[in-house]
């Protein structure tokens, strides 16, 4: 039975429709269970008209639209657009993302779970799990919080303790293609944007704060979470791109994540979003360590065995074809090596114990009586292989320290056929490439005997240079495009210093020359200053280094080759960069008083 409306009492005036549906101000109106409303810049002018066009369910006839008083409905139904708690169905509590983080040649599996998102406060938080960082802790989980670029945060990081600045921000944001249209105005701190909900990409900063489940752990040997991530989130595809930054870590480590489809499962956000939720990841037993933190590294990465197999198969083809030149792509190795590490190196106890005959076989002494004593062994096994140490008919006179892929060596060999040239390189794969190329060139030029005077060995000259060369043995030393080591705490690793210059002076003849070239002006000034301050060296003439006229007449031939034949020199030329050359002559030692 349908309930009829109650007629008004006699003697009372008839109420207007608006008064019939209005409620006193003291009446508590419960807000509907929906996203928290946030005023935006644009106002929906049609919202009020849409509500006015609806008929009242309490009206007996409801013949005409009833216009409500907006002031009475302002609290639960504002006339502004709503800003939902989440930006999309892909970025919400419970969303999971899987992918990897790439560091140098290593790659780690990463799993991210979002726990809370509040677009009104431009805030989000969650858990980040990374696998394979250390052998002791194969899986590490951290709690992170995110700042969403929008009406509260700009592209400029406002946390000095994070170690970033405006220049660093621009360098990292510029690596995201979606950021390029915004780059012109993003550096202005007063610029904020309130329409990110309409954009395809959302930009964030993720900062890791502590480990889970034991938040008391501050350091993990072999891992670090002191930095933060620059994040670009695609609201359409759910893809996440990130760049990790920490002042003491490797630059531009890349994070790549994809959304994991949950097939419509309900959110797992806790009832109180302001309280830290309980992680869903399995717990990890952690040990508190006082070891200084280093950046995330492992020895292997997915796909490394396949690359190694391809290299081994390629090297077998070189054995079958002695005249084939090696390909660089199979000998690539990172450009930097720590000279203070304990590398597995083979070096003689003195220059007299060096097996030079294996490097320059046609210059080996033929007389067996000239053979040096064999190397002694701690093992008395008579079948142990022993190396016969043989001398040469002439000594090495030219050394290219840090020869790289050997461009300068192969350019100098035909120019100085009567001088033995040696390249010294600390990287294993690069050294192997130069040795293979020397072997191939010798086979190709067997009729003329070319390139028999060139060779290369793996060595750390910062530690063992006097082990290879006698006093006053060398005529030329080349230091071509050495590692600049930009950070001040790394300057001690530079190939030029007052102490190392003394070693160069020891192995150089009086009148010999040290050749230096770099494309970094700061390093050029460093090398020039240290050589000029050393009493055993003096700067050569400007004509020697640069020549005269457009054709560079009078320029030393080695300087000309150093500018154009080295691998780095060719790269600088392609990029239209500057080359800074400085050469220094070894002075005679002063007479003893």
Coordinates of C-alpha atoms in Angstrom, one line a residue:
X1 CA 0.0 0.0 0.0
X2 CA 1.4 3.3 -1.0
X3 CA 1.6 5.9 1.7
X4 CA -0.2 9.2 1.0
X5 CA 1.2 12.6 2.0
X6 CA 0.0 14.1 5.2
X7 CA -2.1 17.2 4.6
X8 CA -1.1 20.4 6.4
X9 CA -3.1 21.3 9.6
X10 CA -5.9 23.9 9.3
X11 CA -5.0 27.4 9.9
X12 CA -1.4 27.1 8.7
X13 CA -0.2 28.6 5.6
X14 CA 0.9 26.4 2.7
X15 CA 4.7 25.9 2.5
X16 CA 6.6 26.4 -0.6
X17 CA 8.4 23.4 -2.2
X18 CA 11.8 24.7 -1.2
X19 CA 10.7 25.1 2.4
X20 CA 9.2 21.6 2.4
X21 CA 12.5 20.0 1.5
X22 CA 14.8 22.3 3.4
X23 CA 16.3 21.1 6.7
X24 CA 17.2 23.3 9.7
X25 CA 20.8 24.1 10.1
X26 CA 21.1 22.1 13.2
X27 CA 20.2 18.9 11.4
X28 CA 23.2 16.6 10.9
X29 CA 23.6 15.5 7.3
X30 CA 25.8 12.5 6.9
X31 CA 28.1 12.7 3.9
X32 CA 27.9 9.9 1.4
X33 CA 30.6 7.2 1.3
X34 CA 32.7 8.5 -1.5
X35 CA 36.1 10.0 -2.3
X36 CA 37.2 13.0 -0.3
X37 CA 36.2 16.2 -2.2
X38 CA 38.9 18.6 -3.1
X39 CA 38.2 22.0 -4.8
X40 CA 39.8 22.4 -8.2
X41 CA 40.3 25.5 -10.2
X42 CA 37.5 24.7 -12.6
X43 CA 33.8 24.8 -11.3
X44 CA 31.1 22.6 -12.6
X45 CA 28.4 25.1 -13.4
X46 CA 26.0 22.4 -14.6
X47 CA 26.0 20.4 -11.3
X48 CA 23.4 22.7 -9.6
X49 CA 21.1 22.6 -12.7
X50 CA 21.3 18.8 -12.9
X51 CA 20.1 18.5 -9.3
X52 CA 17.3 21.0 -9.8
X53 CA 16.0 19.0 -12.7
X54 CA 15.3 16.0 -10.5
X55 CA 11.8 15.4 -9.1
X56 CA 11.4 14.9 -5.3
X57 CA 10.5 11.4 -4.3
X58 CA 8.4 12.9 -1.4
X59 CA 6.2 14.9 -3.6
X60 CA 2.7 13.6 -4.3
X61 CA 2.6 14.5 -7.9
X62 CA 6.1 15.8 -8.7
X63 CA 4.7 17.6 -11.7
X64 CA 7.6 20.0 -12.1
X65 CA 11.3 20.2 -11.3
X66 CA 12.0 21.5 -7.8
X67 CA 14.9 23.9 -7.3
X68 CA 16.9 23.2 -4.2
X69 CA 18.8 25.7 -2.1
X70 CA 22.5 25.1 -2.8
X71 CA 23.5 26.5 0.6
X72 CA 21.8 23.6 2.4
X73 CA 23.6 21.0 0.3
X74 CA 27.1 22.6 0.1
X75 CA 28.7 20.3 2.7
X76 CA 27.9 16.9 1.2
X77 CA 27.4 18.0 -2.4
X78 CA 29.7 20.9 -3.3
X79 CA 29.5 22.5 -6.7
X80 CA 33.2 21.8 -7.3
X81 CA 34.9 18.9 -9.1
X82 CA 36.0 16.0 -7.0
X83 CA 39.6 14.9 -6.8
X84 CA 39.7 11.2 -6.1
X85 CA 42.2 9.6 -3.7
X86 CA 43.9 7.7 -6.5
X87 CA 44.9 9.0 -9.9
X88 CA 43.7 5.9 -11.8
X89 CA 42.7 2.3 -11.3
X90 CA 46.4 1.4 -11.8
X91 CA 47.8 3.6 -9.0
X92 CA 45.8 2.8 -5.9
X93 CA 46.2 0.9 -2.6
X94 CA 47.0 -2.7 -3.4
X95 CA 48.5 -2.1 -6.8
X96 CA 51.7 -4.1 -7.5
X97 CA 54.4 -3.4 -10.0
X98 CA 57.3 -5.8 -11.1
X99 CA 60.4 -5.1 -13.1
X100 CA 64.1 -4.4 -12.7
X101 CA 66.7 -1.9 -11.7
X102 CA 69.8 -1.7 -13.8
X103 CA 73.2 -0.7 -12.3
X104 CA 76.1 -0.6 -14.6
X105 CA 76.1 -4.1 -16.1
X106 CA 74.1 -5.6 -13.2
X107 CA 70.3 -6.0 -13.1
X108 CA 68.1 -6.7 -10.1
X109 CA 64.5 -7.8 -9.8
X110 CA 62.3 -5.2 -8.1
X111 CA 58.7 -5.6 -6.7
X112 CA 56.7 -2.6 -5.6
X113 CA 53.4 -2.7 -3.7
X114 CA 51.4 0.5 -3.2
X115 CA 49.8 0.8 0.3
X116 CA 48.2 4.3 0.4
X117 CA 47.5 7.0 -2.1
X118 CA 46.2 10.5 -1.3
X119 CA 46.0 12.8 -4.3
X120 CA 44.7 15.7 -2.1
X121 CA 47.9 15.6 -0.1
X122 CA 50.1 14.6 -3.1
X123 CA 51.2 11.6 -1.1
X124 CA 51.7 7.9 -1.5
X125 CA 53.6 5.2 0.3
X126 CA 54.4 1.5 -0.1
X127 CA 57.0 -1.2 -0.1
X128 CA 59.9 -1.8 -2.4
X129 CA 61.6 -5.2 -2.5
X130 CA 64.8 -5.8 -4.5
X131 CA 66.5 -9.1 -4.9
X132 CA 70.1 -10.1 -5.5
X133 CA 71.9 -7.2 -3.9
X134 CA 74.1 -9.2 -1.5
X135 CA 74.8 -12.8 -0.8
X136 CA 73.9 -12.4 2.9
X137 CA 70.5 -10.8 2.1
X138 CA 69.2 -12.1 -1.2
X139 CA 65.9 -10.1 -0.7
X140 CA 65.6 -6.7 0.9
X141 CA 62.4 -4.8 1.5
X142 CA 62.2 -1.0 2.3
X143 CA 59.3 1.3 3.2
X144 CA 59.1 4.4 0.9
X145 CA 57.1 7.5 0.7
X146 CA 56.3 9.4 -2.5
X147 CA 55.8 13.1 -3.3
X148 CA 53.5 13.5 -6.3
X149 CA 54.3 16.5 -8.5
X150 CA 51.2 18.7 -8.6
X151 CA 49.5 21.3 -6.5
X152 CA 51.8 20.7 -3.5
X153 CA 55.2 19.6 -4.8
X154 CA 57.1 21.0 -7.8
X155 CA 59.9 19.5 -9.9
X156 CA 62.5 21.1 -7.7
X157 CA 63.5 18.9 -4.7
X158 CA 62.9 20.8 -1.5
X159 CA 64.9 18.4 0.8
X160 CA 68.6 19.5 1.1
X161 CA 69.3 16.4 3.2
X162 CA 68.6 14.2 0.1
X163 CA 71.8 15.7 -1.6
X164 CA 70.0 17.0 -4.7
X165 CA 69.9 20.5 -6.1
X166 CA 68.2 22.2 -9.0
X167 CA 70.8 21.2 -11.5
X168 CA 70.7 17.5 -10.5
X169 CA 66.9 17.7 -10.7
X170 CA 67.0 18.9 -14.3
X171 CA 69.6 16.3 -15.3
X172 CA 67.4 13.5 -14.0
X173 CA 64.0 14.7 -15.1
X174 CA 65.4 15.3 -18.6
X175 CA 65.9 11.6 -19.0
X176 CA 62.1 11.1 -19.1
X177 CA 60.7 11.8 -22.6
X178 CA 57.4 12.9 -21.1
X179 CA 59.2 15.6 -19.2
X180 CA 60.5 17.4 -22.3
X181 CA 57.4 19.5 -23.0
X182 CA 57.5 20.7 -19.3
X183 CA 61.2 21.4 -19.1
X184 CA 61.1 25.1 -19.9
X185 CA 58.9 26.1 -16.9
X186 CA 59.4 23.2 -14.5
X187 CA 62.4 24.8 -12.7
X188 CA 60.3 27.7 -11.5
X189 CA 59.5 27.0 -7.8
X190 CA 56.3 29.0 -7.9
X191 CA 54.9 27.0 -10.7
X192 CA 52.4 24.3 -9.6
X193 CA 50.0 22.3 -11.7
X194 CA 46.5 21.2 -10.6
X195 CA 45.4 19.2 -13.6
X196 CA 47.6 16.2 -13.4
X197 CA 44.5 14.0 -13.4
X198 CA 44.0 15.0 -17.1
X199 CA 47.6 14.2 -18.0
X200 CA 48.9 10.9 -19.3
X201 CA 52.1 10.9 -17.1
X202 CA 52.4 11.5 -13.4
X203 CA 55.7 12.5 -11.9
X204 CA 56.9 11.6 -8.4
X205 CA 59.8 11.3 -6.1
X206 CA 60.2 8.1 -4.0
X207 CA 62.3 8.2 -0.9
X208 CA 63.2 5.0 1.0
X209 CA 63.2 5.5 4.8
X210 CA 63.8 2.2 6.6
X211 CA 64.0 -1.6 6.2
X212 CA 61.1 -3.9 6.7
X213 CA 60.4 -5.7 9.0
X214 CA 63.2 -4.4 11.3
X215 CA 63.1 -0.6 11.0
X216 CA 66.1 -0.3 13.4
X217 CA 68.6 -1.6 10.8
X218 CA 70.3 1.5 9.4
X219 CA 73.1 -0.1 7.3
X220 CA 73.4 -3.2 5.2
X221 CA 76.8 -4.2 3.9
X222 CA 76.8 -4.1 0.1
X223 CA 73.5 -2.1 -0.1
X224 CA 72.2 1.4 0.3
X225 CA 68.9 3.1 0.6
X226 CA 70.0 6.6 1.3
X227 CA 69.1 8.0 -2.1
X228 CA 65.7 8.5 -3.8
X229 CA 64.0 7.8 -7.2
X230 CA 62.8 10.2 -9.8
X231 CA 59.6 8.6 -11.1
X232 CA 57.5 8.9 -14.3
X233 CA 54.2 7.0 -14.1
X234 CA 52.1 6.3 -17.2
X235 CA 48.5 6.5 -16.0
X236 CA 47.2 4.8 -19.2
X237 CA 49.6 1.7 -19.4
X238 CA 50.6 1.6 -15.7
X239 CA 54.3 1.6 -16.6
X240 CA 56.8 3.2 -14.3
X241 CA 60.2 4.6 -15.2
X242 CA 62.6 5.7 -12.6
X243 CA 66.1 7.1 -12.1
X244 CA 67.9 6.4 -8.8
X245 CA 70.0 9.3 -7.4
X246 CA 72.5 9.3 -4.6
X247 CA 75.6 11.6 -4.5
X248 CA 78.0 8.7 -3.7
X249 CA 76.5 6.1 -6.0
X250 CA 76.6 5.3 -9.7
X251 CA 74.8 7.8 -11.8
X252 CA 71.5 7.3 -13.6
X253 CA 70.6 3.8 -12.4
X254 CA 67.4 2.9 -14.3
X255 CA 64.2 1.5 -12.8
X256 CA 61.7 -0.1 -15.1
X257 CA 58.4 -1.5 -13.7
X258 CA 55.1 -2.8 -15.2
X259 CA 51.7 -3.1 -13.5
X260 CA 50.7 -6.5 -12.3
X261 CA 47.1 -7.3 -13.2
X262 CA 45.1 -8.2 -10.1
X263 CA 42.0 -9.2 -12.0
X264 CA 39.7 -6.9 -10.1
X265 CA 40.6 -8.0 -6.6
X266 CA 39.6 -5.6 -3.8
X267 CA 42.0 -3.2 -2.3
X268 CA 44.1 -4.4 0.7
X269 CA 44.4 -0.9 2.2
X270 CA 44.1 -1.0 6.0
X271 CA 41.1 0.6 7.7
X272 CA 43.2 3.5 9.0
X273 CA 45.3 4.8 6.0
X274 CA 47.3 7.0 8.3
X275 CA 48.8 4.2 10.2
X276 CA 51.7 2.2 8.6
X277 CA 50.3 -1.1 7.2
X278 CA 51.7 -4.5 7.8
X279 CA 53.8 -5.6 4.9
X280 CA 52.7 -8.6 2.8
X281 CA 56.3 -9.5 1.8
X282 CA 58.0 -12.4 3.6
X283 CA 60.1 -11.3 6.5
X284 CA 63.9 -11.3 6.2
X285 CA 66.4 -11.9 9.0
X286 CA 68.6 -8.9 9.1
X287 CA 71.8 -8.3 11.0
X288 CA 72.7 -4.8 12.2
X289 CA 76.0 -3.8 10.6
X290 CA 78.3 -0.8 11.1
X291 CA 80.0 -1.4 7.8
X292 CA 79.9 1.7 5.6
X293 CA 77.3 1.5 2.9
X294 CA 78.2 1.0 -0.8
X295 CA 76.0 1.1 -3.8
X296 CA 73.9 -1.8 -5.0
X297 CA 76.1 -4.3 -6.9
X298 CA 76.3 -7.9 -7.8
X299 CA 78.8 -9.8 -9.9
X300 CA 76.4 -11.3 -12.4
X301 CA 73.2 -10.2 -14.2
X302 CA 70.6 -12.1 -16.1
X303 CA 71.8 -12.9 -19.5
X304 CA 75.5 -12.8 -18.6
X305 CA 76.1 -16.5 -19.3
X306 CA 74.7 -16.2 -22.8
X307 CA 77.0 -13.2 -23.5
X308 CA 80.0 -15.1 -22.2
X309 CA 79.1 -18.1 -24.3
X310 CA 78.9 -15.9 -27.4
X311 CA 82.3 -14.4 -26.6
X312 CA 83.9 -17.8 -26.2
X313 CA 82.4 -19.0 -29.5
X314 CA 83.7 -15.9 -31.2
X315 CA 87.2 -16.3 -29.8
X316 CA 87.3 -19.9 -31.1
X317 CA 86.8 -18.5 -34.6
X318 CA 89.8 -16.3 -34.1
X319 CA 91.9 -19.3 -33.2
X320 CA 90.9 -20.9 -36.5
X321 CA 91.7 -17.7 -38.5
X322 CA 94.9 -16.1 -37.2
X323 CA 94.6 -13.2 -39.6
X324 CA 91.1 -12.1 -38.6
X325 CA 91.0 -8.8 -36.7
X326 CA 89.0 -8.9 -33.4
X327 CA 85.7 -7.1 -33.0
X328 CA 85.4 -4.6 -30.2
X329 CA 81.8 -5.6 -29.3
X330 CA 83.1 -8.9 -27.9
X331 CA 85.6 -7.1 -25.7
X332 CA 83.6 -4.3 -24.2
X333 CA 84.2 -3.5 -20.5
X334 CA 83.3 -0.6 -18.3
X335 CA 85.5 2.4 -18.7
X336 CA 86.5 2.8 -15.1
X337 CA 88.6 0.5 -12.9
X338 CA 89.7 1.0 -9.3
X339 CA 93.5 1.2 -9.3
X340 CA 93.5 0.6 -5.5
X341 CA 91.7 -2.8 -5.7
X342 CA 93.7 -6.0 -5.3
X343 CA 93.4 -7.2 -8.9
X344 CA 94.7 -10.6 -9.9
X345 CA 97.8 -9.4 -11.7
X346 CA 101.0 -11.0 -12.8
X347 CA 104.1 -8.8 -12.5
X348 CA 107.8 -9.4 -12.2
X349 CA 109.8 -8.8 -9.0
X350 CA 112.2 -6.7 -11.0
X351 CA 112.6 -5.6 -14.7
X352 CA 115.3 -8.3 -15.1
X353 CA 112.7 -11.0 -14.3
X354 CA 110.3 -9.9 -17.0
X355 CA 109.6 -12.4 -19.8
X356 CA 109.9 -9.9 -22.7
X357 CA 110.7 -12.6 -25.2
X358 CA 107.0 -13.8 -25.2
X359 CA 105.9 -10.3 -26.1
X360 CA 108.5 -9.5 -28.8
X361 CA 109.7 -13.0 -30.1
X362 CA 111.8 -11.7 -33.0
X363 CA 113.8 -9.6 -30.7
X364 CA 114.5 -12.4 -28.2
X365 CA 118.1 -13.3 -27.4
X366 CA 119.0 -16.5 -29.4
X367 CA 121.8 -17.8 -27.2
X368 CA 120.5 -20.2 -24.6
X369 CA 123.2 -19.1 -22.2
X370 CA 121.5 -15.8 -22.0
X371 CA 118.5 -17.4 -20.4
X372 CA 117.7 -16.1 -17.0
X373 CA 117.2 -18.5 -14.0
X374 CA 113.8 -20.1 -13.9
X375 CA 111.2 -18.9 -11.5
X376 CA 111.3 -20.6 -8.1
X377 CA 108.2 -22.3 -6.7
X378 CA 106.9 -23.1 -3.2
X379 CA 105.9 -26.6 -4.6
X380 CA 108.6 -29.2 -5.2
X381 CA 106.5 -31.0 -7.8
X382 CA 109.0 -31.7 -10.6
X383 CA 106.3 -31.7 -13.3
X384 CA 105.3 -28.2 -12.5
X385 CA 105.6 -25.9 -15.5
X386 CA 108.3 -23.3 -15.2
X387 CA 108.7 -20.2 -17.3
X388 CA 112.0 -19.5 -19.0
X389 CA 112.8 -15.8 -18.6
X390 CA 114.5 -14.4 -21.7
X391 CA 116.1 -11.1 -22.5
X392 CA 115.7 -9.0 -25.6
X393 CA 118.3 -7.5 -28.0
X394 CA 116.8 -4.1 -27.2
X395 CA 114.7 -2.6 -24.4
X396 CA 111.2 -1.2 -24.6
X397 CA 111.5 2.6 -25.1
X398 CA 107.9 3.8 -25.6
X399 CA 105.1 3.2 -23.1
X400 CA 101.4 4.0 -23.5
X401 CA 99.9 3.9 -20.0
X402 CA 96.2 3.2 -20.1
X403 CA 96.3 2.4 -23.8
X404 CA 92.7 1.4 -24.1
X405 CA 91.9 -0.3 -27.4
X406 CA 95.4 0.4 -28.6
X407 CA 94.8 3.1 -31.3
X408 CA 97.9 5.0 -30.5
X409 CA 100.1 1.8 -30.3
X410 CA 99.1 0.7 -33.8
X411 CA 99.7 4.3 -35.1
X412 CA 103.2 4.6 -33.5
X413 CA 104.4 1.1 -34.6
X414 CA 104.9 2.0 -38.3
X415 CA 106.3 5.4 -37.4
X416 CA 109.0 4.0 -35.1
X417 CA 109.8 0.6 -36.5
X418 CA 113.1 0.4 -34.6
X419 CA 111.6 1.1 -31.2
X420 CA 109.7 -1.3 -29.0
X421 CA 106.3 0.0 -28.0
X422 CA 104.3 -1.4 -25.0
X423 CA 100.8 -0.6 -24.0
X424 CA 99.7 -1.1 -20.4
X425 CA 96.0 -1.5 -19.6
X426 CA 94.3 -2.5 -16.4
X427 CA 91.1 -3.9 -17.9
X428 CA 91.2 -7.6 -18.8
X429 CA 88.9 -7.7 -21.8
X430 CA 90.4 -4.6 -23.4
X431 CA 93.9 -5.9 -22.9
X432 CA 92.9 -9.2 -24.6
X433 CA 91.5 -7.2 -27.5
X434 CA 94.8 -5.4 -28.1
X435 CA 96.8 -8.6 -27.8
X436 CA 94.5 -10.3 -30.4
X437 CA 94.8 -7.4 -32.7
X438 CA 98.6 -7.4 -32.4
X439 CA 98.7 -11.1 -33.3
X440 CA 96.4 -10.6 -36.3
X441 CA 98.4 -7.7 -37.7
X442 CA 101.6 -9.6 -37.3
X443 CA 100.1 -12.5 -39.3
X444 CA 98.8 -10.1 -42.0
X445 CA 102.2 -8.4 -42.3
X446 CA 104.4 -11.4 -41.9
X447 CA 106.3 -10.6 -45.1
X448 CA 107.3 -7.1 -44.0
X449 CA 107.7 -7.9 -40.2
X450 CA 105.4 -4.9 -39.3
X451 CA 104.0 -4.6 -35.8
X452 CA 106.5 -7.0 -34.4
X453 CA 107.6 -4.0 -32.2
X454 CA 104.2 -3.5 -30.6
X455 CA 102.7 -5.4 -27.7
X456 CA 100.4 -5.0 -24.7
X457 CA 100.2 -6.4 -21.2
X458 CA 97.7 -6.1 -18.3
X459 CA 99.2 -4.0 -15.5
X460 CA 98.5 -1.5 -12.8
X461 CA 101.2 1.1 -13.3
X462 CA 100.1 3.1 -10.3
X463 CA 101.4 0.3 -8.2
X464 CA 104.0 -1.6 -10.3
X465 CA 105.6 0.7 -12.9
X466 CA 109.2 0.3 -11.5
X467 CA 108.7 -3.5 -11.6
X468 CA 108.7 -3.4 -15.4
X469 CA 111.2 -0.7 -16.4
X470 CA 114.7 0.1 -15.3
X471 CA 116.0 3.5 -14.4
X472 CA 116.3 5.8 -17.4
X473 CA 114.9 3.2 -19.8
X474 CA 112.0 4.9 -21.5
X475 CA 112.2 7.6 -24.2
X476 CA 108.4 8.5 -24.3
X477 CA 105.4 8.0 -22.0
X478 CA 101.9 8.7 -23.1
X479 CA 99.0 9.6 -20.8
X480 CA 96.1 9.8 -23.2
X481 CA 92.6 10.8 -22.0
X482 CA 93.0 9.3 -18.5
X483 CA 90.1 8.9 -16.1
X484 CA 89.3 12.4 -14.8
X485 CA 87.9 11.3 -11.4
X486 CA 85.8 14.4 -11.0
X487 CA 85.0 14.0 -7.3
X488 CA 87.5 15.5 -5.0
X489 CA 87.7 12.4 -2.9
X490 CA 88.7 10.5 -6.0
X491 CA 91.5 12.8 -7.0
X492 CA 94.0 10.4 -5.4
X493 CA 93.2 7.9 -8.1
X494 CA 94.3 10.2 -10.9
X495 CA 97.2 8.9 -13.0
X496 CA 99.2 12.1 -12.4
X497 CA 100.4 13.2 -8.9
X498 CA 103.6 14.4 -7.4
X499 CA 104.5 10.9 -6.2
X500 CA 103.7 9.2 -9.5
X501 CA 105.6 11.9 -11.4
X502 CA 108.7 10.9 -9.4
X503 CA 108.2 7.3 -10.7
X504 CA 107.9 8.7 -14.3
X505 CA 111.1 10.6 -13.8
X506 CA 112.8 7.4 -12.6
X507 CA 112.0 5.3 -15.7
X508 CA 112.6 8.2 -18.2
X509 CA 115.9 9.1 -19.8
X510 CA 117.1 12.7 -19.5
X511 CA 115.5 14.5 -22.4
X512 CA 112.6 12.1 -22.7
X513 CA 109.1 13.5 -23.0
X514 CA 105.8 12.8 -21.2
X515 CA 102.8 13.4 -23.5
X516 CA 99.4 14.2 -21.9
X517 CA 96.1 14.9 -23.6
X518 CA 92.5 15.2 -22.2
X519 CA 89.2 16.7 -23.1
X520 CA 88.6 17.8 -19.5
X521 CA 90.0 21.2 -18.8
X522 CA 90.1 20.7 -15.0
X523 CA 92.1 17.6 -15.4
X524 CA 94.4 19.4 -17.8
X525 CA 95.1 22.1 -15.3
X526 CA 95.7 19.4 -12.6
X527 CA 98.3 17.5 -14.7
X528 CA 100.0 20.7 -15.9
X529 CA 100.3 22.0 -12.4
X530 CA 101.7 18.8 -10.9
X531 CA 104.3 18.4 -13.7
X532 CA 105.4 22.1 -13.5
X533 CA 105.9 21.9 -9.8
X534 CA 108.1 18.8 -10.1
X535 CA 111.8 19.6 -10.3
X536 CA 112.5 16.8 -12.8
X537 CA 110.3 18.2 -15.6
X538 CA 109.9 21.3 -17.7
X539 CA 107.2 22.3 -20.2
X540 CA 108.1 22.0 -23.9
X541 CA 107.6 24.8 -26.3
X542 CA 104.2 25.8 -27.7
X543 CA 105.4 24.9 -31.2
X544 CA 106.2 21.4 -30.1
X545 CA 102.6 21.0 -28.9
X546 CA 100.5 23.0 -31.3
X547 CA 102.8 23.8 -34.3
X548 CA 102.6 27.0 -36.4
X549 CA 100.1 28.1 -39.1
X550 CA 97.0 26.3 -40.2
X551 CA 98.9 23.1 -41.0
X552 CA 100.6 22.9 -37.6
X553 CA 104.1 23.1 -39.0
X554 CA 106.7 22.2 -36.4
X555 CA 104.3 20.1 -34.3
X556 CA 105.8 16.9 -32.9
X557 CA 104.8 13.9 -34.8
X558 CA 103.7 12.0 -31.7
X559 CA 101.5 14.9 -30.7
X560 CA 99.8 14.8 -34.1
X561 CA 99.2 11.0 -33.7
X562 CA 98.0 11.4 -30.1
X563 CA 95.4 14.0 -31.2
X564 CA 93.9 12.0 -34.0
X565 CA 94.6 8.2 -33.7
X566 CA 93.5 7.4 -30.1
X567 CA 90.0 6.0 -29.6
X568 CA 89.0 8.8 -27.3
X569 CA 90.6 11.4 -29.6
X570 CA 88.4 10.3 -32.4
X571 CA 85.3 10.4 -30.2
X572 CA 86.1 14.0 -29.1
X573 CA 86.6 15.0 -32.8
X574 CA 83.2 13.6 -33.7
X575 CA 81.6 15.5 -30.9
X576 CA 83.4 18.7 -31.7
X577 CA 85.0 18.8 -28.3
X578 CA 88.2 20.5 -27.1
X579 CA 91.6 18.7 -26.7
X580 CA 94.0 20.0 -24.2
X581 CA 97.7 18.9 -24.8
X582 CA 100.6 19.4 -22.4
X583 CA 104.1 17.8 -22.9
X584 CA 107.0 17.9 -20.4
X585 CA 110.7 17.1 -20.9
X586 CA 112.7 15.1 -18.4
X587 CA 115.5 17.2 -17.0
X588 CA 119.0 16.1 -16.2
X589 CA 119.5 15.2 -12.5
X590 CA 121.5 17.7 -10.6
X591 CA 125.1 16.8 -9.8
X592 CA 125.7 15.5 -6.3
X593 CA 127.5 18.2 -4.1

